[in-house]
Amino acid sequence: MREWIVAGNWKMHNTVAESTALAKAIKEGAVDIKDGSVILAPPFTSLHGVSEILKGSDLLLAAQNMHYEDKGAFTGEVSAPMLKDIGCSYVIIGHSERRKYFQEQNADVNLKIKKALSSELTPIMCVGETDEEREKGITQEIVGRQVDHGLKGVSRIENIVIAYEPVWAIGTGKVATPAQAQDVHAFIRKILNESYGKAANGIRILYGGSVTKDNIGDLIAMGDIDGALVGGASLKADGFLGIIREISGKK
Ligand code: PGA
């Protein structure tokens, strides 16, 4: 049995005051939900404030990115020990916006995954094909390479979460159909199984891309979809709590 995860990726939104107010509303609304994990990923500047709000609750804190070195002359970057220090237990790695706008490659993703694991942060590794790649029929090739290269040299996968986020579905309102998502999730689990055996059955694979409380019900009913990575709909407590309620009790 895999426990569900719902993670809210706030991206570059919210001041400290806005972030703490949103975190407080989500914390209060989710107080009776115990059967899965709710994770909030505010921007770096709000991590401390949100961490304080989440203290004493079951909600968990994630960063949206990190560097693969512990410290050094890397202006503008943030390291794993810094994230641990501020209360993060998760970190999103290789989001498609990082790949697209900041030229992150699978090799960078791999270094970050290894650093997160050795720092006892659980990475949420994002993979997904573009519209063009899907049209060319190379979705499996692209996603397979992202998974293989991202996890190169990683011997244990127990503490990794994967998010399948088709690039064409992110922020577009064009959600993948449950069958499209399930196909790719099952494919990811299959290749994990080839490398890691039975451990693959315990890995949570989240779907991301235009998730709302109205479409998550059908997605979460699929066998290999274990939760959601939510962008736009995580910015309002009502919408985000609605997604959590749709998933809670169904996995
Ligand atoms: P979206 O973003 O829910 O706004 O499509 C998802 C994501 O980028 O993680």
Tab-separated table of C-alpha atoms and ligand atoms in Angstrom:
chain	number	residue	atom	x	y	z
A	1	MET	CA	0.000	0.000	0.000
A	2	ARG	CA	1.420	3.376	-0.970
A	3	GLU	CA	0.443	6.427	1.067
A	4	TRP	CA	-0.666	9.380	-1.025
A	5	ILE	CA	1.151	12.704	-1.249
A	6	VAL	CA	-0.214	16.090	-2.265
A	7	ALA	CA	2.455	18.745	-2.736
A	8	GLY	CA	1.766	22.410	-3.448
A	9	ASN	CA	4.417	24.095	-5.572
A	10	TRP	CA	3.896	27.813	-5.060
A	11	LYS	CA	6.580	28.699	-7.622
A	12	MET	CA	7.544	32.412	-7.584
A	13	HIS	CA	4.407	33.525	-5.758
A	14	ASN	CA	3.660	35.019	-2.348
A	15	THR	CA	5.415	37.403	0.017
A	16	VAL	CA	6.188	36.177	3.530
A	17	ALA	CA	2.883	37.553	4.846
A	18	GLU	CA	0.900	35.952	2.002
A	19	SER	CA	2.744	32.664	2.430
A	20	THR	CA	2.204	32.404	6.166
A	21	ALA	CA	-1.495	33.268	5.803
A	22	LEU	CA	-1.930	30.573	3.140
A	23	ALA	CA	0.029	27.992	5.157
A	24	LYS	CA	-2.103	28.752	8.221
A	25	ALA	CA	-5.347	28.322	6.281
A	26	ILE	CA	-4.161	25.009	4.794
A	27	LYS	CA	-2.943	23.771	8.168
A	28	GLU	CA	-6.284	24.547	9.783
A	29	GLY	CA	-8.265	23.017	6.924
A	30	ALA	CA	-6.215	19.822	6.837
A	31	VAL	CA	-6.119	19.216	10.576
A	32	ASP	CA	-8.282	16.077	10.460
A	33	ILE	CA	-6.512	14.500	7.459
A	34	LYS	CA	-4.045	11.852	8.564
A	35	ASP	CA	-3.886	9.148	5.909
A	36	GLY	CA	-1.310	10.738	3.582
A	37	SER	CA	1.233	13.548	3.394
A	38	VAL	CA	0.597	17.186	2.590
A	39	ILE	CA	3.694	19.116	1.532
A	40	LEU	CA	4.039	22.869	0.950
A	41	ALA	CA	6.797	24.266	-1.270
A	42	PRO	CA	6.904	28.056	-0.868
A	43	PRO	CA	9.630	30.229	-2.410
A	44	PHE	CA	12.963	30.339	-0.525
A	45	THR	CA	12.162	33.678	1.108
A	46	SER	CA	9.045	32.209	2.762
A	47	LEU	CA	10.515	28.894	3.925
A	48	HIS	CA	11.361	30.140	7.402
A	49	GLY	CA	7.985	31.793	7.996
A	50	VAL	CA	6.036	28.795	6.719
A	51	SER	CA	8.261	26.433	8.719
A	52	GLU	CA	7.258	28.273	11.898
A	53	ILE	CA	3.553	27.996	11.007
A	54	LEU	CA	3.828	24.261	10.285
A	55	LYS	CA	5.549	23.414	13.581
A	56	GLY	CA	3.482	20.948	15.592
A	57	SER	CA	1.357	19.976	12.554
A	58	ASP	CA	1.630	16.987	10.201
A	59	LEU	CA	2.266	19.217	7.175
A	60	LEU	CA	5.721	19.001	5.649
A	61	LEU	CA	7.961	21.609	4.070
A	62	ALA	CA	9.720	21.426	0.702
A	63	ALA	CA	12.035	23.692	-1.259
A	64	GLN	CA	11.557	24.145	-5.002
A	65	ASN	CA	15.220	23.648	-5.896
A	66	MET	CA	18.692	23.445	-4.368
A	67	HIS	CA	22.359	23.349	-5.326
A	68	TYR	CA	24.323	20.105	-5.287
A	69	GLU	CA	27.236	21.445	-3.237
A	70	ASP	CA	26.976	21.965	0.528
A	71	LYS	CA	28.538	25.434	0.409
A	72	GLY	CA	30.866	27.635	-1.590
A	73	ALA	CA	31.072	30.491	-4.053
A	74	PHE	CA	27.745	29.909	-5.839
A	75	THR	CA	26.060	33.304	-5.762
A	76	GLY	CA	22.297	33.086	-5.552
A	77	GLU	CA	22.172	29.399	-4.689
A	78	VAL	CA	20.884	27.531	-1.634
A	79	SER	CA	22.254	24.225	-0.309
A	80	ALA	CA	20.827	21.060	1.223
A	81	PRO	CA	22.190	21.750	4.742
A	82	MET	CA	20.539	25.197	4.602
A	83	LEU	CA	17.219	23.619	3.672
A	84	LYS	CA	17.505	21.026	6.444
A	85	ASP	CA	18.358	23.781	8.888
A	86	ILE	CA	15.181	25.684	8.033
A	87	GLY	CA	12.927	22.645	8.447
A	88	CYS	CA	12.596	21.180	4.945
A	89	SER	CA	12.188	17.435	4.609
A	90	TYR	CA	11.500	17.439	0.844
A	91	VAL	CA	12.976	19.208	-2.164
A	92	ILE	CA	11.603	19.434	-5.710
A	93	ILE	CA	14.331	18.587	-8.222
A	94	GLY	CA	14.367	19.026	-11.985
A	95	HIS	CA	11.040	20.797	-12.405
A	96	SER	CA	10.420	21.440	-16.099
A	97	GLU	CA	10.629	25.205	-15.506
A	98	ARG	CA	14.148	24.688	-14.129
A	99	ARG	CA	14.982	22.591	-17.177
A	100	LYS	CA	13.450	25.087	-19.624
A	101	TYR	CA	14.433	28.488	-18.213
A	102	PHE	CA	17.606	27.621	-16.290
A	103	GLN	CA	19.050	24.980	-18.603
A	104	GLU	CA	19.059	22.239	-16.002
A	105	GLN	CA	20.185	18.987	-17.564
A	106	ASN	CA	19.644	15.412	-16.478
A	107	ALA	CA	23.241	15.421	-15.198
A	108	ASP	CA	22.492	18.364	-12.858
A	109	VAL	CA	19.323	16.650	-11.712
A	110	ASN	CA	21.373	13.541	-10.930
A	111	LEU	CA	23.882	15.478	-8.785
A	112	LYS	CA	21.048	17.167	-6.907
A	113	ILE	CA	19.196	13.890	-6.322
A	114	LYS	CA	22.346	12.333	-4.855
A	115	LYS	CA	22.987	15.333	-2.646
A	116	ALA	CA	19.382	15.401	-1.421
A	117	LEU	CA	19.544	11.707	-0.526
A	118	SER	CA	22.866	11.968	1.285
A	119	SER	CA	21.463	14.973	3.181
A	120	GLU	CA	18.314	13.103	4.213
A	121	LEU	CA	16.037	15.286	2.154
A	122	THR	CA	13.463	13.400	0.085
A	123	PRO	CA	13.713	14.535	-3.538
A	124	ILE	CA	10.600	14.888	-5.671
A	125	MET	CA	12.154	14.300	-9.078
A	126	CYS	CA	10.116	15.815	-11.925
A	127	VAL	CA	9.999	14.288	-15.386
A	128	GLY	CA	7.796	14.863	-18.408
A	129	GLU	CA	7.680	15.308	-22.153
A	130	THR	CA	6.860	18.401	-24.209
A	131	ASP	CA	3.915	18.670	-26.569
A	132	GLU	CA	6.208	18.179	-29.532
A	133	GLU	CA	7.812	15.075	-28.030
A	134	ARG	CA	4.398	13.537	-27.357
A	135	GLU	CA	3.322	14.270	-30.929
A	136	LYS	CA	6.468	12.617	-32.229
A	137	GLY	CA	5.634	9.524	-30.202
A	138	ILE	CA	8.795	9.695	-28.092
A	139	THR	CA	7.227	10.235	-24.655
A	140	GLN	CA	8.618	6.978	-23.255
A	141	GLU	CA	12.061	7.617	-24.680
A	142	ILE	CA	12.217	11.094	-23.097
A	143	VAL	CA	10.727	10.152	-19.733
A	144	GLY	CA	12.767	6.935	-19.611
A	145	ARG	CA	15.984	8.886	-20.172
A	146	GLN	CA	15.051	11.480	-17.534
A	147	VAL	CA	14.427	8.717	-14.992
A	148	ASP	CA	17.530	6.670	-15.874
A	149	HIS	CA	19.917	9.612	-16.031
A	150	GLY	CA	18.379	11.364	-13.041
A	151	LEU	CA	18.890	8.268	-10.907
A	152	LYS	CA	22.274	7.207	-12.313
A	153	GLY	CA	24.417	5.723	-9.558
A	154	VAL	CA	21.580	5.828	-7.018
A	155	SER	CA	21.553	2.428	-5.346
A	156	ARG	CA	18.447	2.736	-3.189
A	157	ILE	CA	15.251	4.422	-4.313
A	158	GLU	CA	13.129	3.990	-1.199
A	159	ASN	CA	13.412	7.681	-0.325
A	160	ILE	CA	12.610	9.133	-3.720
A	161	VAL	CA	9.325	10.512	-5.005
A	162	ILE	CA	8.775	10.944	-8.723
A	163	ALA	CA	6.420	13.467	-10.296
A	164	TYR	CA	5.256	12.895	-13.849
A	165	GLU	CA	4.420	16.322	-15.203
A	166	PRO	CA	3.803	16.517	-18.944
A	167	VAL	CA	5.171	19.931	-19.907
A	168	TRP	CA	2.137	20.597	-22.116
A	169	ALA	CA	-0.145	20.211	-19.098
A	170	ILE	CA	1.672	22.574	-16.740
A	171	GLY	CA	-0.189	25.818	-16.217
A	172	THR	CA	-2.181	25.329	-19.412
A	173	GLY	CA	-5.494	24.008	-18.100
A	174	LYS	CA	-4.916	21.054	-20.437
A	175	VAL	CA	-4.784	18.161	-17.977
A	176	ALA	CA	-3.636	14.709	-19.114
A	177	THR	CA	-6.432	12.172	-19.316
A	178	PRO	CA	-6.364	9.559	-16.546
A	179	ALA	CA	-5.403	6.943	-19.186
A	180	GLN	CA	-2.546	9.074	-20.596
A	181	ALA	CA	-1.163	9.685	-17.117
A	182	GLN	CA	-1.602	6.074	-15.983
A	183	ASP	CA	0.268	4.825	-19.077
A	184	VAL	CA	3.327	6.912	-18.267
A	185	HIS	CA	3.145	6.180	-14.525
A	186	ALA	CA	3.036	2.442	-15.240
A	187	PHE	CA	5.957	2.830	-17.640
A	188	ILE	CA	7.998	4.662	-14.985
A	189	ARG	CA	7.230	1.949	-12.445
A	190	LYS	CA	8.234	-0.698	-14.970
A	191	ILE	CA	11.655	0.829	-15.598
A	192	LEU	CA	12.191	1.357	-11.869
A	193	ASN	CA	11.331	-2.297	-11.408
A	194	GLU	CA	13.944	-3.304	-13.968
A	195	SER	CA	16.640	-1.421	-12.039
A	196	TYR	CA	15.498	-1.765	-8.446
A	197	GLY	CA	13.193	-4.772	-8.316
A	198	LYS	CA	10.414	-4.895	-5.753
A	199	ALA	CA	11.374	-1.523	-4.210
A	200	ALA	CA	9.689	0.073	-7.243
A	201	ASN	CA	6.304	-1.003	-5.909
A	202	GLY	CA	6.707	1.299	-2.928
A	203	ILE	CA	7.692	4.419	-4.873
A	204	ARG	CA	5.142	7.213	-4.939
A	205	ILE	CA	4.624	8.595	-8.441
A	206	LEU	CA	2.681	11.868	-8.439
A	207	TYR	CA	0.876	13.415	-11.371
A	208	GLY	CA	1.297	17.130	-12.026
A	209	GLY	CA	-0.101	19.499	-14.647
A	210	SER	CA	-3.317	21.533	-14.332
A	211	VAL	CA	-4.602	19.493	-11.394
A	212	THR	CA	-7.749	20.894	-9.771
A	213	LYS	CA	-10.246	19.554	-7.275
A	214	ASP	CA	-12.563	18.815	-10.201
A	215	ASN	CA	-10.188	16.615	-12.209
A	216	ILE	CA	-8.107	14.894	-9.516
A	217	GLY	CA	-10.794	12.326	-8.616
A	218	ASP	CA	-10.515	10.448	-11.923
A	219	LEU	CA	-6.709	10.665	-11.966
A	220	ILE	CA	-6.265	9.339	-8.447
A	221	ALA	CA	-8.502	6.368	-9.248
A	222	MET	CA	-5.721	5.035	-11.501
A	223	GLY	CA	-3.549	2.285	-10.025
A	224	ASP	CA	-0.143	3.917	-10.438
A	225	ILE	CA	-1.080	7.510	-9.572
A	226	ASP	CA	-0.183	8.073	-5.936
A	227	GLY	CA	-0.890	11.756	-5.504
A	228	ALA	CA	-0.440	15.160	-7.072
A	229	LEU	CA	2.083	17.950	-7.506
A	230	VAL	CA	-0.061	21.050	-7.767
A	231	GLY	CA	0.927	24.493	-9.034
A	232	GLY	CA	-1.794	27.071	-9.713
A	233	ALA	CA	-4.492	25.362	-7.660
A	234	SER	CA	-2.223	25.254	-4.593
A	235	LEU	CA	-2.246	29.041	-4.273
A	236	LYS	CA	-5.725	29.208	-2.744
A	237	ALA	CA	-6.457	27.251	0.415
A	238	ASP	CA	-9.938	26.197	-0.706
A	239	GLY	CA	-8.801	24.759	-4.013
A	240	PHE	CA	-5.817	22.983	-2.495
A	241	LEU	CA	-7.843	21.556	0.392
A	242	GLY	CA	-10.432	20.399	-2.136
A	243	ILE	CA	-7.743	18.369	-3.918
A	244	ILE	CA	-6.529	16.879	-0.635
A	245	ARG	CA	-10.098	15.886	0.292
A	246	GLU	CA	-10.644	14.265	-3.114
A	247	ILE	CA	-7.547	12.116	-2.574
A	248	SER	CA	-7.822	11.383	1.146
A	249	GLY	CA	-9.412	8.041	1.860
A	250	LYS	CA	-9.170	6.959	-1.786
A	251	LYS	CA	-5.673	5.417	-1.687
B	1	PGA	P1	0.071	23.592	-12.532
B	1	PGA	O1	1.625	23.356	-12.203
B	1	PGA	O2	-0.709	22.799	-11.504
B	1	PGA	O3	-0.131	25.078	-12.380
B	1	PGA	O4	-0.159	23.107	-13.895
B	1	PGA	C1	2.107	22.107	-11.804
B	1	PGA	C2	3.579	22.165	-11.547
B	1	PGA	O5	4.286	22.864	-12.273
B	1	PGA	O6	4.093	21.525	-10.610
